[in-house]
C-alpha cells in the first residue's frame, strides 16, 4: 500500500486471543481505561461499550492521538480482538503483555501495520 500521508505518523496493532471466561462491559471499560496510561496515551473520553445480541460486545476509547477498539465474542467461541490505531509511537509488546495479563490469556497473536 502506498503511504499517502508520509508526514503523518501512524501505528496500528491488532491483538487477538482467547479469554478464560466471558468478557463483560465492565471489563472492557476497565481494560480500555487502563490501556491509555500503559501506552502513555491521553484519554479524551471514558470508554464506551455496546452489546449486539448477534455478535457480542464492542468497546471504543478516544485518545488525543487516536484510539482503540475492542470486540468480544461468546459464540461460536470465547474470543477477543483489539485494534489500536495511534498517531504516536508506542511499544507493541507492552500492549500485548498488558492485554494477555488483563484477560488471563495463555497466549495472543498480534500484527503491526
CSV table of N, CA and C in Angstrom, one decimal:
chain,number,residue,atom,x,y,z
A,1,UNK,N,0.8,-1.2,0.0
A,1,UNK,CA,0.0,0.0,0.0
A,1,UNK,C,0.9,1.2,0.0
A,2,UNK,N,0.6,2.2,-0.8
A,2,UNK,CA,1.3,3.4,-0.9
A,2,UNK,C,0.9,4.3,0.3
A,3,UNK,N,1.9,4.9,0.9
A,3,UNK,CA,1.7,5.8,2.1
A,3,UNK,C,1.3,7.1,1.5
A,4,UNK,N,0.0,7.5,1.6
A,4,UNK,CA,-0.5,8.7,1.0
A,4,UNK,C,-0.2,9.9,1.9
A,5,UNK,N,0.2,9.7,3.2
A,5,UNK,CA,0.5,10.8,4.1
A,5,UNK,C,1.8,10.5,4.9
A,6,UNK,N,2.9,10.5,4.2
A,6,UNK,CA,4.1,10.1,5.0
A,6,UNK,C,4.5,11.1,6.1
A,7,UNK,N,4.0,12.3,6.0
A,7,UNK,CA,4.3,13.3,7.1
A,7,UNK,C,3.5,13.1,8.3
A,8,UNK,N,2.5,12.2,8.3
A,8,UNK,CA,1.7,11.9,9.5
A,8,UNK,C,2.0,10.5,10.0
A,9,UNK,N,2.5,10.5,11.2
A,9,UNK,CA,2.9,9.2,11.8
A,9,UNK,C,1.7,8.4,12.2
A,10,UNK,N,1.6,7.1,11.8
A,10,UNK,CA,0.5,6.2,12.2
A,10,UNK,C,1.1,4.9,12.6
A,11,UNK,N,0.6,4.3,13.6
A,11,UNK,CA,0.9,3.0,14.1
A,11,UNK,C,-0.3,2.2,14.4
A,12,UNK,N,-0.4,1.0,13.9
A,12,UNK,CA,-1.6,0.1,14.1
A,12,UNK,C,-1.1,-1.2,14.7
A,13,UNK,N,-1.9,-1.7,15.6
A,13,UNK,CA,-1.7,-3.0,16.2
A,13,UNK,C,-3.0,-3.8,16.4
A,14,UNK,N,-3.0,-5.0,15.9
A,14,UNK,CA,-4.2,-5.9,16.2
A,14,UNK,C,-3.7,-7.0,17.1
A,15,UNK,N,-4.4,-7.2,18.2
A,15,UNK,CA,-4.1,-8.3,19.1
A,15,UNK,C,-5.4,-9.2,19.2
A,16,UNK,N,-5.2,-10.5,19.1
A,16,UNK,CA,-6.3,-11.4,19.2
A,16,UNK,C,-5.9,-12.6,20.1
A,17,UNK,N,-6.9,-13.1,20.9
A,17,UNK,CA,-6.6,-14.2,21.9
A,17,UNK,C,-7.9,-14.7,22.4
A,18,UNK,N,-7.8,-15.8,23.2
A,18,UNK,CA,-8.9,-16.4,23.8
A,18,UNK,C,-8.9,-16.1,25.3
A,19,UNK,N,-10.0,-15.5,25.8
A,19,UNK,CA,-10.1,-15.3,27.3
A,19,UNK,C,-10.5,-16.5,28.0
A,20,UNK,N,-10.3,-16.6,29.3
A,20,UNK,CA,-10.6,-17.8,30.1
A,20,UNK,C,-12.1,-17.8,30.4
A,21,UNK,N,-12.8,-16.6,30.3
A,21,UNK,CA,-14.2,-16.6,30.6
A,21,UNK,C,-14.9,-15.5,29.8
A,22,UNK,N,-16.2,-15.4,29.8
A,22,UNK,CA,-16.9,-14.4,29.0
A,22,UNK,C,-16.5,-13.0,29.5
A,23,UNK,N,-16.4,-12.1,28.6
A,23,UNK,CA,-15.9,-10.7,28.9
A,23,UNK,C,-17.1,-9.8,29.1
A,24,UNK,N,-17.1,-9.0,30.1
A,24,UNK,CA,-18.3,-8.1,30.4
A,24,UNK,C,-18.0,-6.7,30.0
A,25,UNK,N,-19.0,-5.9,29.9
A,25,UNK,CA,-18.9,-4.5,29.6
A,25,UNK,C,-18.0,-3.8,30.6
A,26,UNK,N,-18.1,-4.1,31.9
A,26,UNK,CA,-17.3,-3.5,32.9
A,26,UNK,C,-15.8,-3.9,32.7
A,27,UNK,N,-15.5,-5.1,32.3
A,27,UNK,CA,-14.1,-5.5,32.0
A,27,UNK,C,-13.6,-4.7,30.8
A,28,UNK,N,-14.4,-4.6,29.8
A,28,UNK,CA,-13.9,-3.8,28.6
A,28,UNK,C,-13.6,-2.4,28.9
A,29,UNK,N,-14.5,-1.8,29.7
A,29,UNK,CA,-14.3,-0.4,30.2
A,29,UNK,C,-13.0,-0.3,31.0
A,30,UNK,N,-12.8,-1.2,31.9
A,30,UNK,CA,-11.6,-1.1,32.7
A,30,UNK,C,-10.3,-1.3,31.9
A,31,UNK,N,-10.4,-2.3,30.9
A,31,UNK,CA,-9.3,-2.6,30.1
A,31,UNK,C,-8.9,-1.4,29.2
A,32,UNK,N,-9.9,-0.8,28.5
A,32,UNK,CA,-9.6,0.3,27.7
A,32,UNK,C,-9.1,1.5,28.5
A,33,UNK,N,-9.7,1.8,29.7
A,33,UNK,CA,-9.3,2.9,30.5
A,33,UNK,C,-7.8,2.7,31.0
A,34,UNK,N,-7.4,1.4,31.2
A,34,UNK,CA,-6.1,1.1,31.7
A,34,UNK,C,-5.1,1.1,30.5
A,35,UNK,N,-5.5,0.8,29.3
A,35,UNK,CA,-4.6,0.8,28.2
A,35,UNK,C,-4.0,2.1,27.9
A,36,UNK,N,-4.7,3.2,28.1
A,36,UNK,CA,-4.2,4.6,27.8
A,36,UNK,C,-2.9,4.9,28.6
A,37,UNK,N,-2.9,4.8,30.0
A,37,UNK,CA,-1.7,5.0,30.7
A,37,UNK,C,-0.6,4.0,30.4
A,38,UNK,N,-1.0,2.8,30.1
A,38,UNK,CA,0.0,1.8,29.8
A,38,UNK,C,0.8,2.1,28.6
A,39,UNK,N,0.1,2.7,27.6
A,39,UNK,CA,0.8,3.1,26.3
A,39,UNK,C,1.1,4.6,26.3
A,40,UNK,N,1.0,5.3,27.4
A,40,UNK,CA,1.3,6.7,27.5
A,40,UNK,C,0.4,7.6,26.6
A,41,UNK,N,-0.9,7.3,26.5
A,41,UNK,CA,-1.8,8.0,25.7
A,41,UNK,C,-2.7,8.8,26.6
A,42,UNK,N,-3.2,9.9,26.1
A,42,UNK,CA,-4.1,10.8,26.9
A,42,UNK,C,-5.6,10.5,26.4
A,43,UNK,N,-6.4,10.0,27.4
A,43,UNK,CA,-7.8,9.7,27.1
A,43,UNK,C,-8.6,11.0,27.0
A,44,UNK,N,-9.4,11.1,26.0
A,44,UNK,CA,-10.3,12.3,25.8
A,44,UNK,C,-11.7,12.0,26.3
A,45,UNK,N,-12.1,10.7,26.4
A,45,UNK,CA,-13.4,10.3,26.9
A,45,UNK,C,-13.3,9.0,27.7
A,46,UNK,N,-14.3,8.7,28.5
A,46,UNK,CA,-14.4,7.4,29.1
A,46,UNK,C,-14.7,6.4,28.0
A,47,UNK,N,-14.2,5.2,28.1
A,47,UNK,CA,-14.5,4.2,27.1
A,47,UNK,C,-16.0,3.9,27.0
A,48,UNK,N,-16.5,3.6,25.8
A,48,UNK,CA,-17.9,3.3,25.5
A,48,UNK,C,-18.0,1.9,25.1
A,49,UNK,N,-19.1,1.2,25.6
A,49,UNK,CA,-19.3,-0.2,25.2
A,49,UNK,C,-20.8,-0.3,24.6
A,50,UNK,N,-21.0,-1.3,23.8
A,50,UNK,CA,-22.3,-1.7,23.3
A,50,UNK,C,-22.3,-3.1,23.0
A,51,UNK,N,-23.5,-3.7,23.2
A,51,UNK,CA,-23.7,-5.2,23.0
A,51,UNK,C,-24.6,-5.4,21.9
A,52,UNK,N,-24.2,-6.3,20.9
A,52,UNK,CA,-25.0,-6.8,19.9
A,52,UNK,C,-25.5,-8.2,20.3
A,53,UNK,N,-26.8,-8.4,20.3
A,53,UNK,CA,-27.3,-9.8,20.6
A,53,UNK,C,-26.7,-10.8,19.7
A,54,UNK,N,-26.4,-10.4,18.5
A,54,UNK,CA,-25.9,-11.4,17.5
A,54,UNK,C,-24.4,-11.6,17.6
A,55,UNK,N,-23.6,-10.5,17.8
A,55,UNK,CA,-22.2,-10.6,17.7
A,55,UNK,C,-21.4,-10.4,19.0
A,56,UNK,N,-22.0,-9.9,20.0
A,56,UNK,CA,-21.3,-9.8,21.3
A,56,UNK,C,-21.0,-8.3,21.6
A,57,UNK,N,-20.0,-8.1,22.5
A,57,UNK,CA,-19.6,-6.8,22.9
A,57,UNK,C,-18.6,-6.1,22.0
A,58,UNK,N,-18.7,-4.8,22.0
A,58,UNK,CA,-17.7,-3.9,21.4
A,58,UNK,C,-17.5,-2.8,22.3
A,59,UNK,N,-16.3,-2.2,22.2
A,59,UNK,CA,-15.9,-1.1,23.0
A,59,UNK,C,-15.0,-0.2,22.3
A,60,UNK,N,-14.9,1.1,22.7
A,60,UNK,CA,-14.1,2.1,22.0
A,60,UNK,C,-13.6,3.1,23.0
A,61,UNK,N,-12.4,3.6,22.8
A,61,UNK,CA,-12.0,4.7,23.5
A,61,UNK,C,-11.3,5.7,22.6
A,62,UNK,N,-11.4,7.0,22.9
A,62,UNK,CA,-10.8,8.1,22.1
A,62,UNK,C,-9.6,8.7,22.8
A,63,UNK,N,-8.5,8.7,22.2
A,63,UNK,CA,-7.3,9.3,22.7
A,63,UNK,C,-7.0,10.5,21.9
A,64,UNK,N,-6.2,11.4,22.5
A,64,UNK,CA,-5.8,12.6,21.8
A,64,UNK,C,-5.0,12.2,20.5
A,65,UNK,N,-4.4,11.1,20.6
A,65,UNK,CA,-3.6,10.6,19.4
A,65,UNK,C,-4.3,9.4,18.8
A,66,UNK,N,-5.6,9.4,18.7
A,66,UNK,CA,-6.4,8.4,18.0
A,66,UNK,C,-7.2,7.5,19.0
A,67,UNK,N,-7.0,6.2,19.1
A,67,UNK,CA,-7.8,5.4,20.0
A,67,UNK,C,-7.7,3.9,19.8
A,68,UNK,N,-8.6,3.2,20.4
A,68,UNK,CA,-8.6,1.7,20.3
A,68,UNK,C,-10.0,1.2,20.3
A,69,UNK,N,-10.2,0.1,19.6
A,69,UNK,CA,-11.5,-0.6,19.5
A,69,UNK,C,-11.3,-2.0,20.2
A,70,UNK,N,-12.3,-2.5,20.8
A,70,UNK,CA,-12.3,-3.9,21.4
A,70,UNK,C,-13.5,-4.6,21.0
A,71,UNK,N,-13.4,-5.9,20.6
A,71,UNK,CA,-14.5,-6.7,20.3
A,71,UNK,C,-14.4,-8.1,21.0
A,72,UNK,N,-15.5,-8.5,21.6
A,72,UNK,CA,-15.5,-9.8,22.3
A,72,UNK,C,-16.7,-10.7,21.8
A,73,UNK,N,-16.4,-11.9,21.5
A,73,UNK,CA,-17.4,-12.9,21.1
A,73,UNK,C,-17.6,-13.9,22.2
A,74,UNK,N,-18.8,-14.4,22.3
A,74,UNK,CA,-19.1,-15.5,23.2
A,74,UNK,C,-19.5,-16.8,22.4
A,75,UNK,N,-19.9,-16.6,21.1
A,75,UNK,CA,-20.3,-17.6,20.2
A,75,UNK,C,-19.7,-17.4,18.9
A,76,UNK,N,-19.2,-18.3,18.2
A,76,UNK,CA,-19.2,-19.7,18.5
A,76,UNK,C,-18.1,-20.1,19.5
A,77,UNK,N,-17.2,-19.2,19.8
A,77,UNK,CA,-16.1,-19.5,20.8
A,77,UNK,C,-15.9,-18.2,21.6
A,78,UNK,N,-15.3,-18.3,22.8
A,78,UNK,CA,-14.8,-17.2,23.5
A,78,UNK,C,-13.6,-16.6,22.8
A,79,UNK,N,-13.6,-15.4,22.4
A,79,UNK,CA,-12.5,-14.8,21.6
A,79,UNK,C,-12.6,-13.3,21.7
A,80,UNK,N,-11.5,-12.6,21.6
A,80,UNK,CA,-11.5,-11.2,21.6
A,80,UNK,C,-10.4,-10.6,20.6
A,81,UNK,N,-10.7,-9.4,20.1
A,81,UNK,CA,-9.8,-8.8,19.1
A,81,UNK,C,-9.7,-7.3,19.5
A,82,UNK,N,-8.5,-6.8,19.6
A,82,UNK,CA,-8.2,-5.4,19.9
A,82,UNK,C,-7.6,-4.7,18.7
A,83,UNK,N,-8.0,-3.5,18.4
A,83,UNK,CA,-7.5,-2.8,17.2
A,83,UNK,C,-7.0,-1.4,17.8
A,84,UNK,N,-5.7,-1.2,17.8
A,84,UNK,CA,-5.1,0.0,18.3
A,84,UNK,C,-4.6,0.8,17.2
A,85,UNK,N,-5.0,2.1,17.1
A,85,UNK,CA,-4.6,3.0,16.0
A,85,UNK,C,-4.1,4.3,16.6
A,86,UNK,N,-2.9,4.7,16.4
A,86,UNK,CA,-2.4,5.9,17.0
A,86,UNK,C,-1.5,6.7,16.0
A,87,UNK,N,-1.4,8.0,16.4
A,87,UNK,CA,-0.5,8.9,15.7
A,87,UNK,C,0.7,9.2,16.6
A,88,UNK,N,0.9,8.4,17.6
A,88,UNK,CA,2.0,8.5,18.5
A,88,UNK,C,2.6,7.1,18.7
A,89,UNK,N,3.9,7.0,18.7
A,89,UNK,CA,4.6,5.7,18.8
A,89,UNK,C,4.3,5.1,20.2
A,90,UNK,N,4.2,3.8,20.2
A,90,UNK,CA,4.1,3.0,21.4
A,90,UNK,C,4.7,1.7,21.2
A,91,UNK,N,5.0,1.0,22.3
A,91,UNK,CA,5.7,-0.3,22.3
A,91,UNK,C,4.6,-1.4,22.1
A,92,UNK,N,4.6,-2.1,21.0
A,92,UNK,CA,3.5,-3.1,20.8
A,92,UNK,C,3.6,-4.2,21.8
A,93,UNK,N,4.8,-4.6,22.2
A,93,UNK,CA,4.8,-5.7,23.2
A,93,UNK,C,4.3,-5.4,24.5
A,94,UNK,N,4.4,-4.1,24.9
A,94,UNK,CA,3.7,-3.6,26.1
A,94,UNK,C,2.2,-3.8,26.1
A,95,UNK,N,1.6,-3.4,24.9
A,95,UNK,CA,0.2,-3.6,24.7
A,95,UNK,C,-0.2,-5.1,24.7
A,96,UNK,N,0.6,-5.9,24.1
A,96,UNK,CA,0.3,-7.3,24.1
A,96,UNK,C,0.3,-7.9,25.5
A,97,UNK,N,1.4,-7.6,26.2
A,97,UNK,CA,1.5,-8.2,27.6
A,97,UNK,C,0.4,-7.7,28.5
A,98,UNK,N,0.1,-6.4,28.4
A,98,UNK,CA,-1.0,-5.9,29.2
A,98,UNK,C,-2.3,-6.6,28.9
A,99,UNK,N,-2.6,-6.8,27.6
A,99,UNK,CA,-3.8,-7.4,27.2
A,99,UNK,C,-3.9,-8.9,27.7
A,100,UNK,N,-2.8,-9.6,27.4
A,100,UNK,CA,-2.8,-11.0,27.9
A,100,UNK,C,-3.0,-11.1,29.4
A,101,UNK,N,-2.3,-10.3,30.1
A,101,UNK,CA,-2.4,-10.3,31.6
A,101,UNK,C,-3.8,-9.9,32.1
A,102,UNK,N,-4.4,-8.9,31.5
A,102,UNK,CA,-5.7,-8.4,31.9
A,102,UNK,C,-6.8,-9.4,31.7
A,103,UNK,N,-6.8,-10.2,30.6
A,103,UNK,CA,-7.8,-11.1,30.3
A,103,UNK,C,-7.4,-12.6,30.6
A,104,UNK,N,-6.2,-12.7,31.3
A,104,UNK,CA,-5.7,-14.0,31.7
A,104,UNK,C,-5.6,-15.0,30.5
A,105,UNK,N,-5.1,-14.5,29.4
A,105,UNK,CA,-5.0,-15.3,28.2
A,105,UNK,C,-3.6,-16.0,28.2
A,106,UNK,N,-3.6,-17.3,27.9
A,106,UNK,CA,-2.3,-18.0,27.8
A,106,UNK,C,-1.4,-17.5,26.8
A,107,UNK,N,-1.9,-17.1,25.7
A,107,UNK,CA,-1.1,-16.6,24.6
A,107,UNK,C,-2.0,-15.6,23.8
A,108,UNK,N,-1.3,-14.8,22.9
A,108,UNK,CA,-2.0,-13.9,22.0
A,108,UNK,C,-1.3,-13.8,20.7
A,109,UNK,N,-2.0,-13.6,19.6
A,109,UNK,CA,-1.3,-13.3,18.4
A,109,UNK,C,-1.5,-11.8,18.1
A,110,UNK,N,-0.6,-11.3,17.4
A,110,UNK,CA,-0.6,-9.8,17.1
A,110,UNK,C,0.1,-9.5,15.8
A,111,UNK,N,-0.3,-8.4,15.2
A,111,UNK,CA,0.3,-7.9,14.0
A,111,UNK,C,0.3,-6.4,14.0
A,112,UNK,N,1.5,-5.8,13.6
A,112,UNK,CA,1.6,-4.4,13.4
A,112,UNK,C,1.3,-4.1,12.0
A,113,UNK,N,0.8,-2.9,11.7
A,113,UNK,CA,0.6,-2.4,10.4
A,113,UNK,C,1.2,-1.1,10.2
